[in-house]
Short mmCIF file of C-alpha atoms in Angstrom, two decimals:
data_model
loop_
_atom_site.label_atom_id
_atom_site.label_comp_id
_atom_site.label_asym_id
_atom_site.label_seq_id
_atom_site.Cartn_x
_atom_site.Cartn_y
_atom_site.Cartn_z
CA MET A 1 142.91 97.74 94.21
CA ASN A 2 142.73 94.06 96.84
CA SER A 3 143.71 96.78 99.39
CA THR A 4 141.61 99.27 98.74
CA PHE A 5 138.64 97.31 97.61
CA VAL A 6 136.50 97.84 100.12
CA ARG A 7 132.56 95.87 101.20
CA PRO A 8 130.58 97.36 103.80
CA LEU A 9 128.39 95.51 106.09
CA GLY A 10 125.45 96.97 105.50
CA PHE A 11 124.03 100.37 104.57
CA TYR A 12 121.83 103.08 105.54
CA LEU A 13 118.56 103.66 103.88
CA GLY A 14 118.52 108.10 103.61
CA GLY A 15 115.37 109.07 101.88
CA PHE A 16 112.82 111.49 103.53
CA GLN A 17 114.93 112.01 106.43
CA SER A 18 114.20 115.96 105.71
CA LEU A 19 109.93 114.59 105.62
CA PRO A 20 108.32 115.59 108.51
CA PHE A 21 105.68 112.65 109.22
CA ALA A 22 107.43 109.87 106.89
CA GLN A 23 105.12 107.90 109.24
CA TYR A 24 102.61 108.83 108.37
CA TYR A 25 103.15 107.93 104.35
CA PHE A 26 104.99 104.52 105.15
CA LEU A 27 101.72 104.39 107.33
CA PHE A 28 99.25 104.99 104.30
CA LEU A 29 101.80 102.37 101.35
CA SER A 30 101.00 100.45 104.22
CA ILE A 31 97.67 100.28 103.32
CA ILE A 32 98.03 100.24 99.97
CA TYR A 33 100.04 97.21 100.38
CA LEU A 34 97.43 95.20 102.36
CA ALA A 35 94.53 96.46 99.95
CA THR A 36 96.79 95.15 97.02
CA LEU A 37 96.96 91.58 97.90
CA PHE A 38 93.45 91.73 98.39
CA PHE A 39 92.36 92.85 95.39
CA ASN A 40 95.12 90.79 92.88
CA ILE A 41 93.79 87.70 95.31
CA PHE A 42 90.56 88.29 95.04
CA LEU A 43 90.65 88.87 91.15
CA MET A 44 92.93 85.45 90.77
CA ALA A 45 90.72 82.94 93.19
CA ILE A 46 88.04 84.77 90.26
CA ILE A 47 90.19 83.26 87.11
CA MET A 48 91.12 80.20 88.81
CA HIS A 49 87.42 79.15 89.89
CA ALA A 50 85.41 80.17 86.60
CA GLU A 51 86.38 77.50 83.47
CA SER A 52 85.23 80.02 81.09
CA LEU A 53 87.89 82.53 81.94
CA HIS A 54 90.66 79.61 81.17
CA THR A 55 91.88 81.32 77.71
CA PRO A 56 95.09 83.47 77.03
CA LYS A 57 93.72 86.89 78.07
CA TYR A 58 93.09 85.53 81.36
CA ILE A 59 96.44 83.82 81.65
CA ALA A 60 98.01 87.16 81.02
CA ILE A 61 95.66 89.13 84.25
CA PHE A 62 96.52 86.63 85.94
CA LEU A 63 100.32 86.88 85.83
CA LEU A 64 99.93 90.50 86.36
CA SER A 65 98.53 90.01 89.49
CA ILE A 66 101.41 87.77 90.52
CA VAL A 67 103.93 90.15 89.57
CA ASP A 68 101.55 92.45 91.09
CA ILE A 69 101.99 90.61 94.53
CA CYS A 70 105.75 90.57 94.41
CA TYR A 71 106.59 93.78 93.13
CA SER A 72 104.60 95.38 96.26
CA THR A 73 106.30 92.79 98.59
CA THR A 74 109.61 93.16 97.91
CA ILE A 75 109.44 97.18 98.00
CA ILE A 76 106.77 97.97 101.00
CA PRO A 77 107.05 95.95 103.82
CA LYS A 78 110.81 96.23 104.77
CA SER A 79 110.63 99.71 103.94
CA ALA A 80 107.68 100.37 105.80
CA GLY A 81 109.26 98.64 108.78
CA ALA A 82 112.39 100.50 107.97
CA PHE A 83 111.18 103.76 108.78
CA LEU A 84 108.21 103.36 110.83
CA PHE A 85 110.28 101.45 113.26
CA ASP A 86 113.12 102.87 113.10
CA SER A 87 115.72 100.31 111.94
CA LYS A 88 117.19 101.43 108.31
CA PHE A 89 120.21 99.71 108.40
CA ILE A 90 119.85 96.81 105.58
CA LEU A 91 122.66 93.98 105.79
CA TYR A 92 124.68 94.38 102.17
CA GLU A 93 123.31 90.71 101.35
CA THR A 94 119.72 91.59 101.67
CA CYS A 95 120.61 95.18 100.21
CA LEU A 96 121.41 92.98 96.79
CA THR A 97 118.47 90.51 96.98
CA GLN A 98 116.15 93.35 97.58
CA MET A 99 117.72 95.43 94.91
CA PHE A 100 117.38 92.59 92.07
CA PHE A 101 113.66 91.16 93.21
CA VAL A 102 112.01 94.91 92.78
CA VAL A 103 114.28 95.48 89.80
CA TYR A 104 113.09 92.46 87.81
CA PHE A 105 109.57 92.43 89.28
CA SER A 106 109.49 96.29 87.97
CA GLU A 107 110.38 94.47 84.49
CA MET A 108 108.18 92.03 84.05
CA GLU A 109 105.47 94.74 85.15
CA SER A 110 106.40 96.29 81.72
CA MET A 111 106.59 92.50 79.79
CA SER A 112 103.11 91.73 81.99
CA ILE A 113 101.65 94.51 80.02
CA THR A 114 103.55 94.20 76.71
CA ILE A 115 102.38 90.48 76.70
CA LEU A 116 98.38 91.86 76.55
CA ALA A 117 98.99 94.54 73.71
CA TYR A 118 100.16 91.35 72.10
CA ASP A 119 96.57 89.53 73.13
CA ARG A 120 94.33 92.61 72.29
CA LEU A 121 96.10 92.96 69.29
CA ILE A 122 95.57 89.09 68.04
CA SER A 123 92.09 89.39 69.07
CA ILE A 124 91.16 92.22 67.39
CA CYS A 125 93.28 92.59 64.28
CA PHE A 126 92.71 88.30 63.43
CA PRO A 127 89.58 88.16 65.30
CA LEU A 128 88.79 84.75 62.80
CA GLN A 129 92.81 82.93 63.34
CA SER A 130 93.41 84.15 67.04
CA VAL A 131 91.85 80.37 68.72
CA THR A 132 94.76 78.69 66.66
CA ILE A 133 97.10 81.80 67.05
CA ASN A 134 96.76 82.58 70.97
CA THR A 135 96.48 79.24 72.45
CA ASN A 136 97.62 78.60 76.24
CA THR A 137 100.16 76.93 75.37
CA ARG A 138 101.76 79.68 73.44
CA MET A 139 100.57 82.05 75.91
CA ILE A 140 102.94 80.19 79.01
CA ARG A 141 105.06 80.01 76.41
CA ILE A 142 105.67 83.83 76.13
CA ILE A 143 104.76 83.89 79.69
CA LEU A 144 107.94 81.89 80.27
CA ILE A 145 110.81 83.92 77.84
CA SER A 146 109.31 87.15 79.07
CA ALA A 147 110.11 85.99 82.33
CA CYS A 148 114.10 84.93 81.55
CA ILE A 149 115.19 87.85 79.51
CA PRO A 150 115.09 90.64 82.31
CA LEU A 151 116.28 87.43 85.21
CA VAL A 152 119.37 87.22 82.09
CA VAL A 153 119.93 90.70 82.51
CA ASP A 154 119.64 91.23 86.13
CA VAL A 155 122.31 88.28 87.52
CA VAL A 156 124.70 90.86 86.27
CA LEU A 157 123.06 94.09 86.89
CA VAL A 158 123.78 93.29 90.42
CA TYR A 159 126.47 90.58 90.35
CA LEU A 160 127.96 94.06 88.74
CA ILE A 161 127.17 96.02 92.19
CA THR A 162 129.83 92.87 94.29
CA ARG A 163 132.00 94.73 92.06
CA LEU A 164 132.68 98.25 93.64
CA SER A 165 134.16 99.01 96.77
CA PHE A 166 132.25 102.07 99.49
CA CYS A 167 134.84 103.81 100.50
CA ARG A 168 133.13 106.70 101.62
CA SER A 169 129.65 107.08 102.54
CA THR A 170 127.46 103.31 102.95
CA VAL A 171 123.60 106.02 103.20
CA ILE A 172 121.47 105.18 99.76
CA ASN A 173 119.51 108.52 99.32
CA SER A 174 116.17 106.18 98.18
CA TYR A 175 113.36 104.35 101.30
CA PHE A 176 114.41 100.98 99.91
CA CYS A 177 117.81 99.72 98.12
CA ASP A 178 117.77 101.81 94.69
CA HIS A 179 119.80 100.18 92.40
CA GLY A 180 121.49 104.01 90.58
CA PRO A 181 121.27 105.45 94.13
CA VAL A 182 123.82 102.55 95.37
CA PHE A 183 126.46 102.13 92.63
CA ASN A 184 126.70 106.60 92.74
CA LEU A 185 127.96 105.50 96.30
CA ALA A 186 130.78 103.77 94.64
CA CYS A 187 134.50 104.82 94.98
CA ASN A 188 136.41 103.07 91.82
CA ASP A 189 134.67 103.21 88.22
CA PHE A 190 131.38 102.26 87.90
CA THR A 191 130.63 102.90 84.27
CA PRO A 192 129.51 99.09 83.38
CA ASN A 193 126.76 99.77 86.46
CA TRP A 194 125.66 102.98 84.02
CA ARG A 195 125.74 101.32 81.02
CA VAL A 196 123.74 97.70 81.79
CA ALA A 197 121.27 100.18 83.87
CA TYR A 198 120.58 102.42 80.55
CA PHE A 199 120.22 99.09 78.25
CA SER A 200 117.29 97.64 81.46
CA ILE A 201 115.78 100.74 81.59
CA VAL A 202 115.84 101.54 76.89
CA THR A 203 115.15 97.47 77.46
CA PHE A 204 112.19 97.10 79.59
CA PHE A 205 110.72 100.21 80.00
CA CYS A 206 110.75 101.85 76.45
CA VAL A 207 110.72 99.17 73.87
CA PRO A 208 107.86 98.18 75.82
CA PRO A 209 105.67 100.80 75.45
CA ALA A 210 106.65 102.13 72.07
CA LEU A 211 106.24 98.29 70.85
CA ILE A 212 102.39 99.10 72.76
CA ILE A 213 102.38 101.65 70.21
CA VAL A 214 102.86 100.11 67.51
CA SER A 215 100.31 97.44 68.20
CA TYR A 216 96.95 100.47 69.09
CA ILE A 217 98.18 101.65 65.35
CA CYS A 218 97.55 98.17 63.80
CA ILE A 219 94.50 97.99 66.32
CA LEU A 220 92.84 101.45 65.33
CA SER A 221 93.43 100.60 61.55
CA ALA A 222 91.40 97.36 62.06
CA LEU A 223 88.98 98.86 63.91
CA LEU A 224 88.47 101.00 60.95
CA LYS A 225 88.20 98.61 58.92
CA ILE A 226 85.24 97.83 60.74
CA LYS A 227 81.85 98.82 59.11
CA SER A 228 79.57 99.02 62.12
CA LYS A 229 79.37 101.83 65.08
CA ASP A 230 78.31 99.70 67.63
CA GLY A 231 81.54 96.47 66.22
CA ARG A 232 83.60 99.35 66.61
CA ARG A 233 82.99 101.01 70.05
CA LYS A 234 82.47 97.18 71.99
CA ALA A 235 85.45 96.34 70.30
CA PHE A 236 87.30 99.10 71.49
CA LYS A 237 85.95 98.80 74.61
CA THR A 238 88.15 95.79 75.02
CA CYS A 239 90.90 97.80 74.63
CA THR A 240 90.08 100.39 77.20
CA THR A 241 91.16 99.17 80.02
CA HIS A 242 94.51 97.60 79.43
CA LEU A 243 95.24 101.52 77.94
CA ALA A 244 94.42 102.67 81.44
CA LEU A 245 97.21 100.46 82.51
CA VAL A 246 99.40 101.82 81.08
CA ALA A 247 99.41 105.12 81.59
CA ILE A 248 99.51 104.03 84.81
CA PHE A 249 102.29 102.67 84.91
CA TYR A 250 104.15 103.80 82.15
CA ILE A 251 103.47 107.44 82.52
CA PRO A 252 105.27 107.91 85.79
CA LEU A 253 107.87 106.73 85.35
CA ILE A 254 108.77 107.47 81.84
CA SER A 255 108.72 111.16 83.60
CA ILE A 256 110.79 110.33 85.87
CA TYR A 257 113.72 109.30 83.48
CA LEU A 258 113.05 111.71 81.83
CA THR A 259 114.15 114.38 83.89
CA SER A 260 117.13 111.58 85.59
CA TRP A 261 118.29 111.81 81.75
CA ILE A 262 117.52 115.63 81.36
CA LYS A 263 119.12 115.94 84.06
CA LEU A 264 116.07 118.66 85.60
CA SER A 265 116.77 120.00 89.18
CA VAL A 266 114.65 117.45 90.83
CA ASP A 267 113.81 118.32 94.73
CA THR A 268 115.60 114.39 96.32
CA ASN A 269 111.82 114.21 98.51
CA THR A 270 110.19 115.01 95.25
CA ARG A 271 112.07 112.17 93.19
CA ILE A 272 111.30 109.55 96.23
CA PHE A 273 108.00 109.70 96.22
CA SER A 274 107.20 109.76 92.35
CA THR A 275 109.71 106.83 92.84
CA SER A 276 106.63 105.37 95.37
CA LEU A 277 104.34 106.03 94.06
CA ALA A 278 105.15 105.05 91.14
CA ALA A 279 105.78 101.90 92.11
CA THR A 280 103.30 101.19 94.94
CA VAL A 281 100.13 102.58 93.09
CA PRO A 282 99.90 100.87 89.33
CA PRO A 283 99.69 97.05 91.79
CA LEU A 284 97.10 98.34 93.04
CA LEU A 285 95.06 99.80 90.96
CA ASN A 286 95.34 97.07 88.41
CA PRO A 287 93.05 94.70 89.48
CA ILE A 288 90.63 97.03 89.77
CA ILE A 289 90.27 98.23 86.28
CA TYR A 290 90.96 94.72 85.40
CA THR A 291 87.28 93.52 87.45
CA LEU A 292 85.50 96.45 87.41
CA LYS A 293 85.50 97.16 83.50
CA THR A 294 86.07 94.00 81.63
CA GLU A 295 81.97 92.18 81.50
CA GLU A 296 83.84 88.35 81.80
CA ILE A 297 84.53 89.35 85.60
CA MET A 298 82.10 91.06 86.63
CA LEU A 299 79.32 88.99 85.29
CA GLU A 300 81.62 85.71 86.86
CA ILE A 301 81.15 86.96 90.17
CA LYS A 302 77.56 88.29 89.56
CA LYS A 303 77.54 84.20 88.83
CA ILE A 304 79.22 83.14 92.42
CA PHE A 305 77.29 85.74 95.18
CA LYS A 306 74.09 84.48 93.13
CA ARG A 307 74.53 80.81 93.75
CA LYS A 308 76.15 81.50 97.46
CA THR A 309 72.55 83.39 98.16
CA ALA A 310 71.01 80.07 96.09
CA ASP A 311 72.41 78.00 98.63
CA SER A 312 72.33 80.29 102.11
CA LEU A 313 68.35 80.48 100.85
CA PRO A 314 67.13 77.26 101.96
CA LYS A 315 69.57 76.87 105.20
CA MET A 316 67.57 80.38 106.23
CA LEU A 317 63.78 79.16 105.28
CA PHE A 318 64.34 76.05 107.03
CA SER A 319 66.37 77.14 110.29
CA PHE A 320 62.55 79.61 109.80
CA ASN A 321 60.41 76.75 109.87
CA LEU A 322 62.73 74.87 112.41
CA GLY A 323 61.95 77.51 115.01
CA ARG A 324 57.97 78.11 114.38
CA THR A 325 57.63 74.22 114.68
CA VAL A 326 59.66 74.10 118.01
CA SER A 327 57.70 77.63 119.47
#
């Protein structure tokens, strides 16, 4: 086995080879990336600035923004550089590093959305005890535990790649170092890689939406117990933002995994196009949705702008009066 084991110097990204004007698509993804950075940093700055937002819910939203930035950063800059500047060769070690972080932050995206579902569940089903149940310290502990679980799984996932021999093609049928397309290139048995991949998909992309569905069944049951229609409407309104995030993130991913599992014939470019949008659009939309649909954040933004206007107005009046005095 040692004499036939082949570890390549690197891999070539072979996605979108037959797609005309692929450069324009990656230019579009680059614009999405810059917008993702701007909106997520803006949302994080608002949360950090406003003491009223230093609550478990906004700690979880802050985590989601960090994950959004990291997830986009692991995919878009490297992939856009490869296709815009025709540098599609990626070193073996660099490939495994990118693979680890892409998989890890995609799983953390799922975990973050699930943590937000937990926050809604506690707030609506246990309104009187929520302050004592869901404290800032407890939320931070939940986040740390949620970050450690995929970390362990992904270390094993990437380590198993190093056990594979690549004696045939080194062209990855994707736009980045995608785990599945990479281990499918191997010459030796990659059954352990399949098993870890399935475990990862089920644990981080099937169990969380199932838990979210269960949490919303409990939330719906609690809402039906509220007598006033206005009270039910206000309570449910706090969930609509989170439900939008759930739909935006999970529906494209589950669709992609289902087509793979039932072995539907999907054009390669279509598959790569779908996965790239599923990976890059949610991190952009998450902060926009939370900013526009959350009253507390909009209130803080209005306060900041009012304060800026109040501070700048006396300076403008002073400059105007000084100009009149001089004249």
